[in-house]
């Protein structure tokens, strides 16, 4: 794990102090904080949470900056959970000299792509949700993370499964880089714990999971683990219950949504 980093608003406070220093070529008395998260698409509800949380932080924590004479503005960017959008937005916000920090992304793929640009520009950046180990393993000082890592949370999930005396699991993922990675982390620890992984497959299906459920039921799995964002495992688990599956249903941090 990386060393402790100061809170995001503390970094902005230092930046503001530098802009206020005598002789500093300051671009004005406004500080912009950008958010990058999906505001449209399947994960928009979670992206809205990131934006709203940042808005609340601006309202509650920007007092010292206001006292220094700065106005703090929130500038939202919609990355749609896609790498190309994230990188394009990153290039746009980096070109604005009064954007002093970025909050986001939700998806690890978008995070890893865009944070290369933040690193090159030495722009302060905090992700509340991107859980790929690579986010911080690169050692970029500009990049900070609040949430846990996939390799840790999925291992803990497998350990929890073992604590329930579950002996078999069918592992499914959504074919994304992060979803498959989470499934691999879970599978590895499940096998270490002595749990029999009776199936491992990816799917891009969103609505009809009959084919996979037939495999799961035929394998007599005692549990299902799904690696990927909440909308797909929620539907898979629902259909599993409808087909009579009585076992444990498990997923990763991407399942944490009120819509799941």
CSV table of C-alpha atoms in Angstrom, one decimal:
chain,number,residue,atom,x,y,z
A,1,UNK,CA,0.0,0.0,0.0
A,2,UNK,CA,1.1,3.6,-0.7
A,3,UNK,CA,2.1,6.0,2.1
A,4,UNK,CA,-0.5,8.3,3.6
A,5,UNK,CA,-1.6,11.3,1.5
A,6,UNK,CA,-3.0,14.5,3.0
A,7,UNK,CA,-6.7,15.1,2.5
A,8,UNK,CA,-7.8,16.4,-0.8
A,9,UNK,CA,-8.9,19.8,0.4
A,10,UNK,CA,-5.7,20.2,2.3
A,11,UNK,CA,-3.8,19.9,-1.0
A,12,UNK,CA,-6.1,22.5,-2.5
A,13,UNK,CA,-5.5,24.8,0.5
A,14,UNK,CA,-1.7,24.6,-0.1
A,15,UNK,CA,-2.3,25.2,-3.8
A,16,UNK,CA,-4.4,28.3,-3.0
A,17,UNK,CA,-1.7,29.6,-0.6
A,18,UNK,CA,0.9,29.3,-3.4
A,19,UNK,CA,-1.4,31.2,-5.8
A,20,UNK,CA,-1.7,33.9,-3.1
A,21,UNK,CA,2.0,34.2,-2.5
A,22,UNK,CA,3.7,37.6,-3.4
A,23,UNK,CA,5.0,37.5,-7.0
A,24,UNK,CA,3.0,34.5,-8.0
A,25,UNK,CA,1.4,34.7,-11.4
A,26,UNK,CA,-2.1,33.9,-10.2
A,27,UNK,CA,-4.9,33.2,-12.8
A,28,UNK,CA,-7.7,34.7,-10.6
A,29,UNK,CA,-9.6,34.3,-7.4
A,30,UNK,CA,-11.6,31.2,-8.5
A,31,UNK,CA,-10.7,27.6,-7.8
A,32,UNK,CA,-12.3,24.9,-9.8
A,33,UNK,CA,-12.7,21.3,-8.7
A,34,UNK,CA,-13.6,18.8,-11.4
A,35,UNK,CA,-15.5,15.6,-11.0
A,36,UNK,CA,-15.1,12.8,-13.6
A,37,UNK,CA,-17.7,10.0,-13.3
A,38,UNK,CA,-20.5,8.4,-15.3
A,39,UNK,CA,-23.5,10.8,-15.3
A,40,UNK,CA,-25.2,8.9,-18.2
A,41,UNK,CA,-25.4,5.2,-18.9
A,42,UNK,CA,-25.8,2.1,-16.8
A,43,UNK,CA,-23.7,3.4,-13.8
A,44,UNK,CA,-25.1,6.9,-13.8
A,45,UNK,CA,-26.8,6.5,-10.4
A,46,UNK,CA,-23.4,5.7,-8.8
A,47,UNK,CA,-21.7,8.5,-10.7
A,48,UNK,CA,-24.3,10.9,-9.4
A,49,UNK,CA,-23.4,9.9,-5.9
A,50,UNK,CA,-19.7,10.8,-6.5
A,51,UNK,CA,-20.7,14.2,-7.9
A,52,UNK,CA,-23.1,14.9,-5.0
A,53,UNK,CA,-20.6,13.8,-2.5
A,54,UNK,CA,-18.0,16.2,-3.9
A,55,UNK,CA,-20.6,19.0,-4.0
A,56,UNK,CA,-21.3,18.4,-0.3
A,57,UNK,CA,-17.5,18.5,0.5
A,58,UNK,CA,-17.2,21.8,-1.4
A,59,UNK,CA,-20.1,23.2,0.7
A,60,UNK,CA,-18.8,21.9,4.0
A,61,UNK,CA,-15.0,22.2,3.7
A,62,UNK,CA,-14.1,25.1,1.5
A,63,UNK,CA,-14.4,27.7,4.3
A,64,UNK,CA,-10.6,28.3,4.6
A,65,UNK,CA,-10.3,28.9,0.9
A,66,UNK,CA,-13.2,31.3,0.9
A,67,UNK,CA,-11.6,33.2,3.8
A,68,UNK,CA,-8.5,33.5,1.7
A,69,UNK,CA,-10.7,35.3,-0.9
A,70,UNK,CA,-11.2,32.4,-3.3
A,71,UNK,CA,-14.5,31.2,-4.8
A,72,UNK,CA,-14.7,27.4,-5.1
A,73,UNK,CA,-16.6,26.0,-8.1
A,74,UNK,CA,-17.5,22.4,-8.9
A,75,UNK,CA,-17.2,21.5,-12.6
A,76,UNK,CA,-18.7,18.1,-13.6
A,77,UNK,CA,-17.5,15.9,-16.4
A,78,UNK,CA,-19.3,12.8,-17.7
A,79,UNK,CA,-16.9,10.0,-18.6
A,80,UNK,CA,-19.8,7.5,-19.1
A,81,UNK,CA,-17.5,4.9,-17.6
A,82,UNK,CA,-15.5,4.8,-20.8
A,83,UNK,CA,-11.7,5.1,-21.2
A,84,UNK,CA,-11.9,7.3,-24.3
A,85,UNK,CA,-14.3,9.8,-22.7
A,86,UNK,CA,-12.2,9.9,-19.5
A,87,UNK,CA,-9.0,10.7,-21.4
A,88,UNK,CA,-10.7,13.3,-23.6
A,89,UNK,CA,-12.2,15.0,-20.5
A,90,UNK,CA,-8.8,14.8,-18.7
A,91,UNK,CA,-7.1,16.7,-21.6
A,92,UNK,CA,-9.9,19.3,-21.5
A,93,UNK,CA,-9.7,19.9,-17.7
A,94,UNK,CA,-5.9,19.9,-17.6
A,95,UNK,CA,-5.9,22.8,-20.1
A,96,UNK,CA,-7.8,24.9,-17.5
A,97,UNK,CA,-5.2,26.4,-15.2
A,98,UNK,CA,-7.7,27.1,-12.4
A,99,UNK,CA,-8.8,23.5,-12.1
A,100,UNK,CA,-6.7,22.5,-9.1
A,101,UNK,CA,-8.1,19.0,-8.4
A,102,UNK,CA,-10.2,16.2,-9.8
A,103,UNK,CA,-12.5,13.8,-7.9
A,104,UNK,CA,-13.3,10.5,-9.8
A,105,UNK,CA,-13.4,8.1,-11.5
A,106,UNK,CA,-15.9,5.2,-10.7
A,107,UNK,CA,-14.5,2.6,-13.1
A,108,UNK,CA,-10.9,1.4,-12.8
A,109,UNK,CA,-10.4,1.3,-16.6
A,110,UNK,CA,-11.4,4.9,-16.9
A,111,UNK,CA,-9.3,5.8,-13.9
A,112,UNK,CA,-6.1,4.1,-15.1
A,113,UNK,CA,-6.4,5.7,-18.5
A,114,UNK,CA,-7.1,9.3,-17.4
A,115,UNK,CA,-4.8,9.3,-14.4
A,116,UNK,CA,-1.8,9.0,-16.8
A,117,UNK,CA,-2.8,12.5,-18.0
A,118,UNK,CA,-3.2,13.8,-14.4
A,119,UNK,CA,0.2,12.5,-13.5
A,120,UNK,CA,1.9,14.1,-16.5
A,121,UNK,CA,0.2,17.4,-15.6
A,122,UNK,CA,1.0,17.0,-11.9
A,123,UNK,CA,-2.7,17.6,-11.1
A,124,UNK,CA,-4.0,16.6,-7.7
A,125,UNK,CA,-6.5,13.7,-8.1
A,126,UNK,CA,-8.6,11.6,-5.7
A,127,UNK,CA,-10.6,8.6,-6.7
A,128,UNK,CA,-13.3,7.4,-4.2
A,129,UNK,CA,-14.2,4.2,-6.1
A,130,UNK,CA,-11.5,2.8,-8.5
A,131,UNK,CA,-10.3,-0.3,-6.7
A,132,UNK,CA,-7.8,-1.8,-9.2
A,133,UNK,CA,-4.4,-2.4,-7.4
A,134,UNK,CA,-2.7,-0.6,-10.4
A,135,UNK,CA,-4.2,2.7,-9.4
A,136,UNK,CA,-1.7,3.1,-6.5
A,137,UNK,CA,0.9,0.5,-7.4
A,138,UNK,CA,2.3,2.9,-10.0
A,139,UNK,CA,3.4,5.2,-7.2
A,140,UNK,CA,2.0,8.4,-8.7
A,141,UNK,CA,2.1,11.1,-6.0
A,142,UNK,CA,-0.8,13.0,-7.6
A,143,UNK,CA,-3.1,10.0,-7.5
A,144,UNK,CA,-4.9,9.2,-4.2
A,145,UNK,CA,-7.5,6.6,-3.4
A,146,UNK,CA,-10.1,6.3,-0.6
A,147,UNK,CA,-11.5,2.8,-1.3
A,148,UNK,CA,-10.0,-0.6,-0.8
A,149,UNK,CA,-8.2,-2.7,-3.4
A,150,UNK,CA,-9.7,-5.5,-5.5
A,151,UNK,CA,-7.1,-8.0,-4.5
A,152,UNK,CA,-7.9,-7.4,-0.8
A,153,UNK,CA,-11.7,-7.1,-0.9
A,154,UNK,CA,-12.2,-10.2,-3.2
A,155,UNK,CA,-9.9,-12.2,-1.0
A,156,UNK,CA,-11.9,-11.2,2.1
A,157,UNK,CA,-15.1,-12.2,0.2
A,158,UNK,CA,-13.6,-15.7,-0.4
A,159,UNK,CA,-12.6,-16.0,3.2
A,160,UNK,CA,-16.1,-15.0,4.3
A,161,UNK,CA,-17.5,-17.6,2.0
A,162,UNK,CA,-15.3,-20.2,3.6
A,163,UNK,CA,-16.4,-19.1,7.1
A,164,UNK,CA,-19.9,-20.1,6.1
A,165,UNK,CA,-18.7,-23.6,5.3
A,166,UNK,CA,-19.6,-23.2,1.7
A,167,UNK,CA,-17.7,-25.8,-0.3
A,168,UNK,CA,-18.4,-24.9,-3.9
A,169,UNK,CA,-18.8,-21.7,-6.0
A,170,UNK,CA,-19.5,-20.7,-9.6
A,171,UNK,CA,-17.6,-17.6,-10.6
A,172,UNK,CA,-19.0,-15.2,-13.2
A,173,UNK,CA,-17.8,-11.9,-14.5
A,174,UNK,CA,-18.9,-9.2,-17.0
A,175,UNK,CA,-15.9,-9.5,-19.3
A,176,UNK,CA,-14.6,-6.1,-18.3
A,177,UNK,CA,-11.0,-5.7,-17.2
A,178,UNK,CA,-12.0,-5.0,-13.6
A,179,UNK,CA,-14.8,-7.5,-13.5
A,180,UNK,CA,-12.6,-10.3,-14.7
A,181,UNK,CA,-9.8,-9.2,-12.4
A,182,UNK,CA,-12.1,-9.3,-9.4
A,183,UNK,CA,-13.3,-12.8,-10.4
A,184,UNK,CA,-9.7,-14.0,-10.7
A,185,UNK,CA,-8.8,-12.5,-7.3
A,186,UNK,CA,-11.8,-14.3,-5.7
A,187,UNK,CA,-11.1,-17.5,-7.5
A,188,UNK,CA,-7.5,-17.6,-6.4
A,189,UNK,CA,-8.3,-17.1,-2.7
A,190,UNK,CA,-11.3,-19.4,-2.9
A,191,UNK,CA,-9.1,-22.2,-4.1
A,192,UNK,CA,-6.6,-21.4,-1.3
A,193,UNK,CA,-9.4,-21.7,1.2
A,194,UNK,CA,-10.3,-25.1,-0.2
A,195,UNK,CA,-13.5,-24.0,-1.9
A,196,UNK,CA,-14.2,-25.9,-5.1
A,197,UNK,CA,-14.6,-23.5,-8.1
A,198,UNK,CA,-17.0,-25.5,-10.2
A,199,UNK,CA,-17.2,-22.9,-13.0
A,200,UNK,CA,-15.6,-19.7,-14.3
A,201,UNK,CA,-17.0,-17.7,-17.2
A,202,UNK,CA,-17.6,-14.2,-18.5
A,203,UNK,CA,-20.7,-12.8,-20.1
A,204,UNK,CA,-21.9,-9.5,-21.6
A,205,UNK,CA,-25.5,-10.5,-21.2
A,206,UNK,CA,-27.7,-8.0,-19.4
A,207,UNK,CA,-31.2,-9.4,-19.3
A,208,UNK,CA,-31.5,-13.2,-19.9
A,209,UNK,CA,-29.1,-15.4,-17.9
A,210,UNK,CA,-30.7,-18.7,-18.6
A,211,UNK,CA,-27.6,-20.2,-20.2
A,212,UNK,CA,-25.3,-19.4,-17.3
A,213,UNK,CA,-27.9,-20.4,-14.7
A,214,UNK,CA,-28.3,-23.8,-16.4
A,215,UNK,CA,-24.6,-24.3,-16.0
A,216,UNK,CA,-24.7,-23.2,-12.3
A,217,UNK,CA,-27.6,-25.4,-11.4
A,218,UNK,CA,-26.1,-28.4,-13.3
A,219,UNK,CA,-22.8,-27.9,-11.4
A,220,UNK,CA,-24.8,-27.9,-8.1
A,221,UNK,CA,-22.9,-24.8,-6.9
A,222,UNK,CA,-23.5,-23.8,-3.3
A,223,UNK,CA,-22.8,-20.1,-4.1
A,224,UNK,CA,-22.4,-17.7,-7.0
A,225,UNK,CA,-19.8,-14.9,-7.2
A,226,UNK,CA,-20.1,-12.2,-9.8
A,227,UNK,CA,-17.3,-9.8,-10.7
A,228,UNK,CA,-18.6,-6.5,-12.1
A,229,UNK,CA,-20.9,-3.5,-11.6
A,230,UNK,CA,-24.2,-3.9,-9.8
A,231,UNK,CA,-26.7,-4.0,-12.7
A,232,UNK,CA,-25.7,-7.4,-14.1
A,233,UNK,CA,-25.2,-9.4,-10.9
A,234,UNK,CA,-28.4,-8.0,-9.5
A,235,UNK,CA,-30.4,-9.4,-12.5
A,236,UNK,CA,-28.5,-12.6,-12.4
A,237,UNK,CA,-29.1,-13.2,-8.7
A,238,UNK,CA,-32.8,-12.3,-9.2
A,239,UNK,CA,-33.2,-14.9,-12.0
A,240,UNK,CA,-31.2,-17.5,-10.0
A,241,UNK,CA,-33.8,-17.2,-7.2
A,242,UNK,CA,-36.6,-17.5,-9.6
A,243,UNK,CA,-35.1,-20.7,-10.9
A,244,UNK,CA,-34.9,-22.1,-7.4
A,245,UNK,CA,-31.2,-21.4,-6.5
A,246,UNK,CA,-31.0,-21.4,-2.7
A,247,UNK,CA,-27.3,-20.7,-2.2
A,248,UNK,CA,-25.3,-17.6,-1.3
A,249,UNK,CA,-25.0,-14.8,-3.8
A,250,UNK,CA,-21.8,-12.7,-3.6
A,251,UNK,CA,-20.2,-9.9,-5.5
A,252,UNK,CA,-17.5,-7.2,-5.3
A,253,UNK,CA,-17.5,-3.5,-4.3
A,254,UNK,CA,-19.2,-2.7,-7.6
A,255,UNK,CA,-22.4,-4.3,-6.2
A,256,UNK,CA,-22.8,-1.5,-3.7
A,257,UNK,CA,-25.7,0.4,-5.1
A,258,UNK,CA,-29.2,1.2,-3.8
A,259,UNK,CA,-30.5,0.0,-7.2
A,260,UNK,CA,-29.0,-3.5,-6.8
